[in-house]
Coordinates of C-alpha atoms and ligand atoms in Angstrom, one line a residue:
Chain H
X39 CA 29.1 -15.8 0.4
X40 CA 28.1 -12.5 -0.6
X41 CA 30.3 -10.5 -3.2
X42 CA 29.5 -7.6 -5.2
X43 CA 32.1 -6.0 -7.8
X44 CA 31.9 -3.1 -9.1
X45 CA 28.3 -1.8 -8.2
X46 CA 27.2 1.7 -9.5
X47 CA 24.0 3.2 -9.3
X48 CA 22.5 6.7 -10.2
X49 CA 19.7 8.6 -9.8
X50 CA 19.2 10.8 -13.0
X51 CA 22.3 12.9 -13.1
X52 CA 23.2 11.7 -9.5
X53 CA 25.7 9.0 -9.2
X54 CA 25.1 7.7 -6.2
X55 CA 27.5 4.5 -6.2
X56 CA 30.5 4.7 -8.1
X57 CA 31.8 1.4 -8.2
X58 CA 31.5 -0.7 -4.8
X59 CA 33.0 -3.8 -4.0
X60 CA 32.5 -5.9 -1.0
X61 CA 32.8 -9.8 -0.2
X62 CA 31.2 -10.8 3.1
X63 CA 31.6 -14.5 4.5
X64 CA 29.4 -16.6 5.9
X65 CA 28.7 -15.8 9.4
X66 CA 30.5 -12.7 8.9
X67 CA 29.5 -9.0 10.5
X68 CA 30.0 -5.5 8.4
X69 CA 28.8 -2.6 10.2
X70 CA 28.7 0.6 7.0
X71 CA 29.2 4.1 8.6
X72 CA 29.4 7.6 6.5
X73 CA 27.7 10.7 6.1
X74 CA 24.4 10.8 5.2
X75 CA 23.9 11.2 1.2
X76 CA 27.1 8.9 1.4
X77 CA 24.9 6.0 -0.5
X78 CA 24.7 3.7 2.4
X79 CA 20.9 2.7 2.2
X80 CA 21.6 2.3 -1.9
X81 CA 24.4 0.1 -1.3
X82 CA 22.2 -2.6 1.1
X83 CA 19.1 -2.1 -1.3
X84 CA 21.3 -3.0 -4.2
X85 CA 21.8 -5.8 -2.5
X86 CA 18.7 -7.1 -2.4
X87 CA 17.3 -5.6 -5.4
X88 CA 14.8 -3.1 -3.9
X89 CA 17.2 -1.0 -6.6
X90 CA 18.2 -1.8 -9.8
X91 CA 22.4 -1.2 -9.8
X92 CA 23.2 0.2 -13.6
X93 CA 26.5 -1.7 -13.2
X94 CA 28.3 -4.5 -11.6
X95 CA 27.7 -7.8 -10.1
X96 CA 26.4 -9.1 -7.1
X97 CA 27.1 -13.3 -6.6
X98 CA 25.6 -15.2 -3.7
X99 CA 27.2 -17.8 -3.3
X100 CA 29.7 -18.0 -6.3
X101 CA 26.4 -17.2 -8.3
X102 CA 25.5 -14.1 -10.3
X103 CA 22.3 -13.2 -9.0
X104 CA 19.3 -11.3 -10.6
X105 CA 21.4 -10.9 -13.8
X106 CA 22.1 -13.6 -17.1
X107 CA 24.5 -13.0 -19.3
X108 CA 23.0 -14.1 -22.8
X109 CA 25.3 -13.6 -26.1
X110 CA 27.5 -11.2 -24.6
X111 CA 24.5 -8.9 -23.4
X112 CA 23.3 -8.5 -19.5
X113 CA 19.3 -9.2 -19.0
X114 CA 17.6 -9.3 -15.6
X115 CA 15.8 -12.4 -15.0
X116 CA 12.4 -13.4 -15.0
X117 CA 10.6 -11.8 -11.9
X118 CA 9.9 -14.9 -10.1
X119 CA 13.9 -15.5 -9.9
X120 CA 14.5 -12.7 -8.7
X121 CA 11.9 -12.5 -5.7
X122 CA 13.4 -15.9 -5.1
X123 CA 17.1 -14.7 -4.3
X124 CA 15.4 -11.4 -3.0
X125 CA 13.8 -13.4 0.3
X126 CA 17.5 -15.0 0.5
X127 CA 18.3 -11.7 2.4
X128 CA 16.7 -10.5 5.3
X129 CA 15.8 -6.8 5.5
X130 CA 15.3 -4.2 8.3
X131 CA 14.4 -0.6 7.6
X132 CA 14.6 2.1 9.8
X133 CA 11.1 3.1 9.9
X134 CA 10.4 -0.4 10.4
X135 CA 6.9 -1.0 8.1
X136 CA 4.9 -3.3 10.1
X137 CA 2.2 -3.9 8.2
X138 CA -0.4 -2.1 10.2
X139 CA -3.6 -4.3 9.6
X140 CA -1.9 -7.4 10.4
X141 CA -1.4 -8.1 14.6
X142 CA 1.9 -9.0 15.5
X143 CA 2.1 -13.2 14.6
X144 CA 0.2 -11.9 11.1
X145 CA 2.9 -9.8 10.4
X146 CA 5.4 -12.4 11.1
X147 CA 3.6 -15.4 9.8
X148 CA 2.4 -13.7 6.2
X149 CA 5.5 -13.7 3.9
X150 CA 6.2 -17.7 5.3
X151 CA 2.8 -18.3 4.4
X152 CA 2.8 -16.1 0.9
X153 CA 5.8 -17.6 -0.1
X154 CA 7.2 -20.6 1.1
X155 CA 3.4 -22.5 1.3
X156 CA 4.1 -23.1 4.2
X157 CA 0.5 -24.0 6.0
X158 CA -0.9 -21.0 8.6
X159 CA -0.4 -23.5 11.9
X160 CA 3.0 -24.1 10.6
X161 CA 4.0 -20.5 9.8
X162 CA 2.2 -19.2 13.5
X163 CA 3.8 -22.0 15.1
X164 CA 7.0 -21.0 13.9
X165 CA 6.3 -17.4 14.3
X166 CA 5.5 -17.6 18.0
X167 CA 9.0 -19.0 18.1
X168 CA 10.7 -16.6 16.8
X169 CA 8.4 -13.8 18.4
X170 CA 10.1 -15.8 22.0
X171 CA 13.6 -15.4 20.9
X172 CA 13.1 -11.6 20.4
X173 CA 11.8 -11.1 23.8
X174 CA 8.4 -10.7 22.9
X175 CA 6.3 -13.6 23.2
X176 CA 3.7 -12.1 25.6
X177 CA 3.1 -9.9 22.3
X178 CA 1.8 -12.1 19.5
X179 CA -1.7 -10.9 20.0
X180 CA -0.7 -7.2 19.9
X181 CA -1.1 -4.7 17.0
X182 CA 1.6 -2.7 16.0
X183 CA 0.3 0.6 16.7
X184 CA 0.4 -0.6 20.5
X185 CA 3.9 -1.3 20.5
X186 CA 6.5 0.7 21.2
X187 CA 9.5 1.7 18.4
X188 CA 11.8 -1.1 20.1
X189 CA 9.3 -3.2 20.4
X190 CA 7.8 -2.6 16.6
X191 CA 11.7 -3.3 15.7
X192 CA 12.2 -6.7 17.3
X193 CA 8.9 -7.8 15.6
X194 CA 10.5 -6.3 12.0
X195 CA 13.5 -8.8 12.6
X196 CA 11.2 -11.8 13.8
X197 CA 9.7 -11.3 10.4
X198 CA 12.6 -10.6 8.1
X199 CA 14.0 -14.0 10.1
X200 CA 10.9 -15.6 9.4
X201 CA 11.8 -16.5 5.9
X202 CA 15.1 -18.1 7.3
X203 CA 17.3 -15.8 5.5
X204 CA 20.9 -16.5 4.7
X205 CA 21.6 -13.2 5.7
X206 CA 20.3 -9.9 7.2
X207 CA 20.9 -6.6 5.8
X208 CA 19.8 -3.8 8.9
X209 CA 19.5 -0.3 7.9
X210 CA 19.8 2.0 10.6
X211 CA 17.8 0.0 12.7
X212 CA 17.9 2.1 16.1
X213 CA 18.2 5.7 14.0
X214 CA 14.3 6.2 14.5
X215 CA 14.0 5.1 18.6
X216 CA 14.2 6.9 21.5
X217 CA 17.5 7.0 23.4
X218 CA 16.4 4.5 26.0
X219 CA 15.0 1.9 23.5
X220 CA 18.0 1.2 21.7
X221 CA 19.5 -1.0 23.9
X222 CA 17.0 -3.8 23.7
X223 CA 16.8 -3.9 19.6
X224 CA 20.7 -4.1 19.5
X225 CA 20.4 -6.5 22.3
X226 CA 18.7 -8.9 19.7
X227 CA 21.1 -8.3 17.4
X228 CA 23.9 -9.3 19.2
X229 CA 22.4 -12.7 19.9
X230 CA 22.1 -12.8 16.1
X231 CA 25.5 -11.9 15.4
X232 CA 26.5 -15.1 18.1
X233 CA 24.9 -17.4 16.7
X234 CA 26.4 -17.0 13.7
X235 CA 23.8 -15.1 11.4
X236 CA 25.5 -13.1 7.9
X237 CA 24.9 -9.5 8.6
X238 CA 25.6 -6.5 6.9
X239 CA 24.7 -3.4 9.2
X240 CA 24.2 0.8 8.5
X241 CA 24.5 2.0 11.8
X242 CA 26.0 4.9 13.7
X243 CA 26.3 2.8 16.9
X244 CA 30.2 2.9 17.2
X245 CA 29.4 1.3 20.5
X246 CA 28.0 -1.9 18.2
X247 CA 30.4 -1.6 15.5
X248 CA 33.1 -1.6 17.5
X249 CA 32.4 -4.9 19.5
X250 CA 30.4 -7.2 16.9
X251 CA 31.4 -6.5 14.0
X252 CA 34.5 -8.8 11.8
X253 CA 35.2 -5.4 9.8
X254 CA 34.0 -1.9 9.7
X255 CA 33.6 0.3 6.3
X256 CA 33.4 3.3 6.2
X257 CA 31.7 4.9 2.9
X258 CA 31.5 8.9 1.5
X259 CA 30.3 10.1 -1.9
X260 CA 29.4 6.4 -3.5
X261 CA 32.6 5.0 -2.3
X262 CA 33.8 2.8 0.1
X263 CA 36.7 5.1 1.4
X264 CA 38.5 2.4 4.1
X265 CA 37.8 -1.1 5.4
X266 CA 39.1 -2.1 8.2
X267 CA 39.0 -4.7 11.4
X268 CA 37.0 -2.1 14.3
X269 CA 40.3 -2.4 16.6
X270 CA 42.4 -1.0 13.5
X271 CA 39.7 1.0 12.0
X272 CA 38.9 3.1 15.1
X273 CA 41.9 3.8 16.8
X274 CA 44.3 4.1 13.9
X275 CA 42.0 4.6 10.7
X276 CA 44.7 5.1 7.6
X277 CA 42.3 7.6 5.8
X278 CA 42.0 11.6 6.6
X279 CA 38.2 11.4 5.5
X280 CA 37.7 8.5 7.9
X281 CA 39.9 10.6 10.6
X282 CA 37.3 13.5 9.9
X283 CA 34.3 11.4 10.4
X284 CA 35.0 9.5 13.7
X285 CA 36.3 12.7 15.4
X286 CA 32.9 14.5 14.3
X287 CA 31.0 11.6 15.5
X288 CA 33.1 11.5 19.0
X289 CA 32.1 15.3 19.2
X290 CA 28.6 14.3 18.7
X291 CA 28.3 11.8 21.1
Chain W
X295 CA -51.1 25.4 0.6
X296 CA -53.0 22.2 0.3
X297 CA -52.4 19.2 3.0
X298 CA -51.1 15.9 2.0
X299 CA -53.7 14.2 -0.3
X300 CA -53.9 10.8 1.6
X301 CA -56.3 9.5 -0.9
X302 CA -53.9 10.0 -3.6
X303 CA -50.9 8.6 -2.4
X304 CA -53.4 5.5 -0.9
X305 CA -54.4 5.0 -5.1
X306 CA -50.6 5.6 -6.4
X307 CA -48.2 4.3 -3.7
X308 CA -47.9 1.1 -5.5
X309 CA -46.4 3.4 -9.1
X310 CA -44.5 5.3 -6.4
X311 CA -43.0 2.3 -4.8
X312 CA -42.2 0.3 -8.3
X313 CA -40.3 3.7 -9.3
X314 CA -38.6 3.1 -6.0
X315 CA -37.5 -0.1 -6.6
X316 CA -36.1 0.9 -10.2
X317 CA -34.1 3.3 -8.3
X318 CA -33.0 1.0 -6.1
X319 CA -32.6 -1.2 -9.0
X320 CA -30.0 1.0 -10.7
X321 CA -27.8 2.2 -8.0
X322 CA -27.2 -1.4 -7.3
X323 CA -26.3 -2.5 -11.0
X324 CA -23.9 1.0 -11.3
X325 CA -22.6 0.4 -7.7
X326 CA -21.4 -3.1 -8.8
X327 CA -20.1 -2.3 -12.1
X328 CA -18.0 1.1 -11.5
X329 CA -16.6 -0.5 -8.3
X330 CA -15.0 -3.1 -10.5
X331 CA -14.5 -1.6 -13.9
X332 CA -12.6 1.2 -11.9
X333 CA -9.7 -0.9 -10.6
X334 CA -8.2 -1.6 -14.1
X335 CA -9.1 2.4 -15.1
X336 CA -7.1 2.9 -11.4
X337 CA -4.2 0.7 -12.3
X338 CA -4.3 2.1 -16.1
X339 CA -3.4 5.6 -14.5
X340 CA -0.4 4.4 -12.5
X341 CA 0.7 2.2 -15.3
X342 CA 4.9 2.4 -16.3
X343 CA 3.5 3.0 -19.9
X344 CA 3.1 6.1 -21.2
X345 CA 0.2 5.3 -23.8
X346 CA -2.2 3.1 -21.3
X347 CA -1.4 6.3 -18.7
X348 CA -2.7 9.2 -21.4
X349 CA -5.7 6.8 -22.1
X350 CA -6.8 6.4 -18.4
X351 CA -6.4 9.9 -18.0
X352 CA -7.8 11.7 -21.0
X353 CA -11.0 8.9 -20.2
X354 CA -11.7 9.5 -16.4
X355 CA -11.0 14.0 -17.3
X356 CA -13.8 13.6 -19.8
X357 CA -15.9 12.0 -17.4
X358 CA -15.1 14.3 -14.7
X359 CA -14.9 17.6 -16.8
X360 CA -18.8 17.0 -18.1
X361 CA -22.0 17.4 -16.6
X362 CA -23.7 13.9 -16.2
X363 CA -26.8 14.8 -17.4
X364 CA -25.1 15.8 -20.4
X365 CA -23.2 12.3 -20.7
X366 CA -26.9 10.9 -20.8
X367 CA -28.8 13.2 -23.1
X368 CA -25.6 12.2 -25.8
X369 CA -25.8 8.6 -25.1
X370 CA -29.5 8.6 -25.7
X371 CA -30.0 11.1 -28.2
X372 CA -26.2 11.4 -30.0
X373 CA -25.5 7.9 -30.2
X374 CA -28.6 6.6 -32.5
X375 CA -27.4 8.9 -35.0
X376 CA -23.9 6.5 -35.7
X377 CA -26.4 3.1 -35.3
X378 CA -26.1 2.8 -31.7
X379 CA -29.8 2.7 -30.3
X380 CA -30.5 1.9 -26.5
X381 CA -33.2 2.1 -24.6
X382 CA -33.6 4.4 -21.7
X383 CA -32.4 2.1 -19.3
X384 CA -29.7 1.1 -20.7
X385 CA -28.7 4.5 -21.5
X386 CA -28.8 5.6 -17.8
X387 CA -26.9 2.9 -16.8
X388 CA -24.3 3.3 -19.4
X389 CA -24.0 7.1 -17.8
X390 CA -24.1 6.4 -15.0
X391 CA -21.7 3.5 -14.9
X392 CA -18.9 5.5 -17.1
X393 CA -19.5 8.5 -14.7
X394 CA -19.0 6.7 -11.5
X395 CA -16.1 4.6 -12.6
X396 CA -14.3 7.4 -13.2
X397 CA -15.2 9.0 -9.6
X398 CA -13.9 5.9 -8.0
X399 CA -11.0 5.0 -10.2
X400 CA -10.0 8.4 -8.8
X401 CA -10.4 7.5 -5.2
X402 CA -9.2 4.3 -5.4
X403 CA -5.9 5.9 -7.0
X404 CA -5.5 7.9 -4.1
X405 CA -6.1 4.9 -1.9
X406 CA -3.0 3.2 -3.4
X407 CA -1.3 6.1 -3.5
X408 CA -1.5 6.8 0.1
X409 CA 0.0 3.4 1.3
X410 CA 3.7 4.4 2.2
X411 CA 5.7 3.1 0.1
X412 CA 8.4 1.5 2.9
X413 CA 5.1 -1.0 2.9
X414 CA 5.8 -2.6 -0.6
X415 CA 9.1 -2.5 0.3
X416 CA 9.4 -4.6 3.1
X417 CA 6.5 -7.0 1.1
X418 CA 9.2 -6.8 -1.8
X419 CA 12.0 -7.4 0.4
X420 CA 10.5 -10.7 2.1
X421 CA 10.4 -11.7 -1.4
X422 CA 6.3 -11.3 -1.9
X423 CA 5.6 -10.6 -5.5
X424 CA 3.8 -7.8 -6.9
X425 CA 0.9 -9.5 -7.3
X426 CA 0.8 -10.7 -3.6
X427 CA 2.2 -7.0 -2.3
X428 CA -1.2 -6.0 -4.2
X429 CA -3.6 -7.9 -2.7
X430 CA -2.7 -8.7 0.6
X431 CA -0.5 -5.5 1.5
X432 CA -1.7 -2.6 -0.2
X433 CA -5.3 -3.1 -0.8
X434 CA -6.5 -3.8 2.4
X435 CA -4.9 -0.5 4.1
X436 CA -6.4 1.4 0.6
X437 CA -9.4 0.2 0.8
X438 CA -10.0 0.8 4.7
X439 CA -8.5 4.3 3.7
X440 CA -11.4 5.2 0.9
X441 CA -14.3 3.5 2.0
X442 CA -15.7 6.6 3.3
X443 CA -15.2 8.0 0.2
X444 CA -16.6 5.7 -1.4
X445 CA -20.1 5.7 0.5
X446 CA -20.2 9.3 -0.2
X447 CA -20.2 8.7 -3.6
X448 CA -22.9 5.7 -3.2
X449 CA -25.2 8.1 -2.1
X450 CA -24.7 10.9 -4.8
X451 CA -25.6 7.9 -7.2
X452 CA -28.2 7.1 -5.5
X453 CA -29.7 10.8 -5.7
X454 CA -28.0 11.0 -9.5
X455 CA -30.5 7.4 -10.7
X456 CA -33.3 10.2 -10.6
X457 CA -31.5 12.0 -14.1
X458 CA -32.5 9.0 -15.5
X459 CA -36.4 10.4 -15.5
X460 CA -34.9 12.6 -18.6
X461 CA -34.8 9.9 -20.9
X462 CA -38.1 8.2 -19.9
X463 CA -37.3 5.7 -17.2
X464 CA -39.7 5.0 -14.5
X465 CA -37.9 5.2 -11.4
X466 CA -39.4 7.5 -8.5
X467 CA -38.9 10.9 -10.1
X468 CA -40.5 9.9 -13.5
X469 CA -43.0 8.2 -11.8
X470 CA -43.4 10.9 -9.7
X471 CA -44.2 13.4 -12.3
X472 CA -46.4 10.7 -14.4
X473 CA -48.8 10.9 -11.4
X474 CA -48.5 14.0 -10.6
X475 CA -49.4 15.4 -13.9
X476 CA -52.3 13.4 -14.1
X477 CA -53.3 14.3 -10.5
X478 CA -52.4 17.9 -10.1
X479 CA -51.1 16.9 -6.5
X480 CA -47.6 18.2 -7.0
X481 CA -47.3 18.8 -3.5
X482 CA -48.6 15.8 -1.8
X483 CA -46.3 13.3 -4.6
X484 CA -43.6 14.9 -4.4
X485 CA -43.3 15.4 -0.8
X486 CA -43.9 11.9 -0.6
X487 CA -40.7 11.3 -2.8
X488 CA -39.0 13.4 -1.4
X489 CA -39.7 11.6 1.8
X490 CA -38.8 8.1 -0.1
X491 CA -35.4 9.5 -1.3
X492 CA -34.6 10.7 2.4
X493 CA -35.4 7.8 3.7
X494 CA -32.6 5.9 2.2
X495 CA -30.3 9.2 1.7
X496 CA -30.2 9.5 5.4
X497 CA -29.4 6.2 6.8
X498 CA -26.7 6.0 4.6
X499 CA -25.4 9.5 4.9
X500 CA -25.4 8.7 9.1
X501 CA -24.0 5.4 8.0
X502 CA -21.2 6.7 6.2
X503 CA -20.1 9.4 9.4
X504 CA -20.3 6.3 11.3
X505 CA -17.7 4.0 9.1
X506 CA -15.5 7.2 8.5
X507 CA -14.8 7.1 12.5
X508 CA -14.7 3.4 12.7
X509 CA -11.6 4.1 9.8
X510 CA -9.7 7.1 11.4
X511 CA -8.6 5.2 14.4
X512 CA -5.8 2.6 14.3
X513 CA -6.8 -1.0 13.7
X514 CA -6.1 -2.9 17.4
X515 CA -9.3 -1.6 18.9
X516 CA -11.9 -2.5 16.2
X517 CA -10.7 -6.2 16.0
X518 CA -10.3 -6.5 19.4
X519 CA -14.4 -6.1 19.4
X520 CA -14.9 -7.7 16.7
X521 CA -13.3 -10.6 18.3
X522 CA -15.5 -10.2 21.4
X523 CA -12.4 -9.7 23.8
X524 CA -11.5 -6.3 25.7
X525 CA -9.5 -3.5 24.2
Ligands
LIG650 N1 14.8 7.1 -5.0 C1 15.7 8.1 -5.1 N2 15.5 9.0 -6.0 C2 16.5 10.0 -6.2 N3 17.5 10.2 -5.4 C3 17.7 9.3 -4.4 C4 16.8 8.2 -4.2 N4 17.2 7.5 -3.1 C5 18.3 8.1 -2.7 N5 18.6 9.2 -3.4 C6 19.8 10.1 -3.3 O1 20.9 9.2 -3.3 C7 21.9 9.7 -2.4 C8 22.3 8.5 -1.5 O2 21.2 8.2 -0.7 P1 21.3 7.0 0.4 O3 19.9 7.0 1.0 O4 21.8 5.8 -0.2 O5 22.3 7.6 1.4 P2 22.6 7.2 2.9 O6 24.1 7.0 3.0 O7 21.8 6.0 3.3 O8 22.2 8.4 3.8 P3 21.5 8.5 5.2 O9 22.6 8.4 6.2 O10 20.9 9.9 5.2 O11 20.5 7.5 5.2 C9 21.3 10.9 -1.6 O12 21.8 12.0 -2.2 C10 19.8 10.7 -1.9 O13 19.2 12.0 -2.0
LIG651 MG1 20.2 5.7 4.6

């Protein structure tokens, strides 16, 4: 469903992705670990076009997105095509951005409203929904600075799922919570991964990786160094750099 | 020192009062016009091109780098000399309005600016366009972040109108000093504008302490009230 080939990306003198290629089917998992620097966050926001990559493709569905070829020469296309694969993908930052003047069915019910017309009933209607299946329907009337960072979290998915995505790219989406709020936010992702959501995951839960996801990657220095199933990829990873990693992060941990 | 000269101010209060309202008068036109002409001089200095960018700037540094009064005296007394003739009025609010747009063109710059930019992000990423991002993400947390400012600079306008007395319009200064030259009661007029300038000048100054706390706390607790429930 989703394939890129060949994506590189630089900033200034810094390449930061030196060719990646990846094809992700529908309904499938891929949890990305690596050092930091590694060009994990590029990678997902190449994806969906938050940055520009310099070279390669990315298809959705069998179809070059964001790019024409006319005569021989690569263009971007108009704006308005692009924002319209953009809300194709679901995203979920680390830092979560709520949008702070908006209460918590606002948040949710905004970009629905914005952007698929749909009417404000419809879009809250929906949004309380969705707000339930997250755990937090006794929230909708909350504002985000009253919410704890799980809780802030599970509201950033209910939105990104708002706009009935046709797949969800999570970075680091429990790096920025306490220890003892992690659980419920991966909770909720778990239930996503069952029912069969596309996702594409940064994470250095090994716990997570390790029981939802279809294949692990690991990624260092712009690359993507080894892919594997998790029951291959952690207890017999073929690569020393990917040997390094997991026995730093077992140390860690 | 003489006291007040009720008799006076009882024969001139209505002079003193028109001058008022021309004061009035002119902070409103110059509030309305620089707080719109100094989103596109805002924009101009965030703009991707180099050219619009130099213009913004070298515009709202010239402003900025000048004494107003100065900006006045040219308009008024420079600019008949390449065919452009206005009258005092116009001329003050000319000055006024280029001054103050580039004052808030400043402040609404760093109201944009200090959005975080994960905000347009996640607007971007849920497929919002610029324009929407704009308007319904990053304005409303800018402008909530300057308004203080921005009543600040209200009321130096407000005080500023009374420059325009140098080129010979009668708002309360000028009128001011029309009656008290022909009165010799330069205490007991211009106490009394003083008084008329306070009177406005510190409402608003109290007003504007007031929003600035209203604005430095988070946003659940003033539309809870708003909305008439509890916090
Ligand atoms: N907007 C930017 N401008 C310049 N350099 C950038 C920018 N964004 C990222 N970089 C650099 O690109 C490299 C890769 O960054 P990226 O955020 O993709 O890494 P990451 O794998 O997500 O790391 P982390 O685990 O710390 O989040 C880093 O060296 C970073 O400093
Ligand atoms: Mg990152």
């Amino acid at each position: 469903m989703i394939e890129l080939n060949g994506i590189e990306k630089s900033y200034g003198e810094l390449k930061v992705l030196k060719g990646v290629s990846l094809s992700v089917a529908k309904g499938d998992v891929i949890c990305i670990i690596g050092p930091s620097g590694s060009g994990k966050s590029t990678l997902l926001r190449c994806i969906n076009y938050l940055e520009e990559p310099e070279a390669g493709e990315i298809r959705l569905d069998g179809k070059i997105a964001y790019r024409d070829i006319v005569r021989g020469r690569i263009v971007a296309r108009p704006r308005a095509e692009i924002d319209a694969t953009r809300r194709e993908f679901g995203m979920v930052f680390q830092d979560f951005n709520l949008f702070p003047h908006m209460n918590v069915l606002g948040n949710v019910a905004e970009a629905p409203v914005r952007v698929r017309g749909l009417t404000r009933a419809e879009a809250e209607r929906r949004g309380v929904a969705l707000l339930d299946r997250v755990g937090l329907a006794n929230k909708v009337d909350s504002w985000p600075e009253e919410l704890s960072g799980g809780q802030k979290q599970r509201v950033a998915i209910a939105r990104a799922l708002a706009m009935e995505p046709k797949a969800m790219l999570f970075d680091e989406p429990t790096s920025a919570l306490d220890p003892e709020l992690v659980g419920e936010v991966l909770e909720v992702m778990r239930f996503l991964a069952a029912e069969g959501m596309t996702m594409i995951v940064v994470t250095h839960e090994m716990g997570f990786a390790r029981q939802v996801a279809d294949r692990v990657i690991f990624m260092d220095q712009g690359q993507i160094v080894e892919e594997a199933p998790p029951e291959q990829f952690f207890a017999a990873p073929r690569m020393p750099r990917t040997k390094a990693f997991l026995r730093m992060a077992q140390q860690e941990s | 020192m003489d006291l007040l000269n009720l008799s006076v101010v009882a024969e001139y209060y209505p002079v003193l009062l028109r001058g008022f309202g021309m004061t009035i008068l002119m902070t409103l036109i110059v509030i309305t016009l620089s707080l719109t002409l100094a989103i596109p001089v805002a924009l101009s200095r965030m703009s991707g091109n180099f050219l619009v960018r130099l213009v913004g700037g070298t515009y709202v540094e010239l402003l900025r780098g000048t004494p107003l009064v100065l900006q006045l005296v040219y308009i008024y007394f420079v600019l008949p000399g390449v065919g452009i003739r206005l009258d005092g009025f116009v001329a003050a609010l000319v000055a006024l309005t280029l001054h103050y747009t580039a004052y808030l063109s400043e402040v609404y710059r760093a109201g944009i600016q200090s959005v975080p930019k994960g905000q347009t992000q996640a607007a971007s990423a849920l497929g919002m366009s610029r324009g929407q991002t704009f308007i319904r993400i990053v304005l409303p947390q800018a402008v909530r972040t300057v308004t203080p400012a921005l009543g600040n600079y209200f009321i130096s306008l407000f005080k500023d109108t009374a420059l325009a007395s140098v080129v010979t319009v009668q708002e309360l200064l000028f009128s001011g000093q029309i009656i008290a030259a022909r009165t010799y009661q330069y205490f007991t007029i211009y106490t009394v504008c003083m008084i008329m300038y306070f009177s406005v000048g510190y409402p608003a100054a109290l007003f504007v302490r007031w929003l600035e706390k209203r604005t430095s706390g988070g946003y659940a607790r003033r539309r809870r009230r708003q909305k008439g429930g509890q916090a």
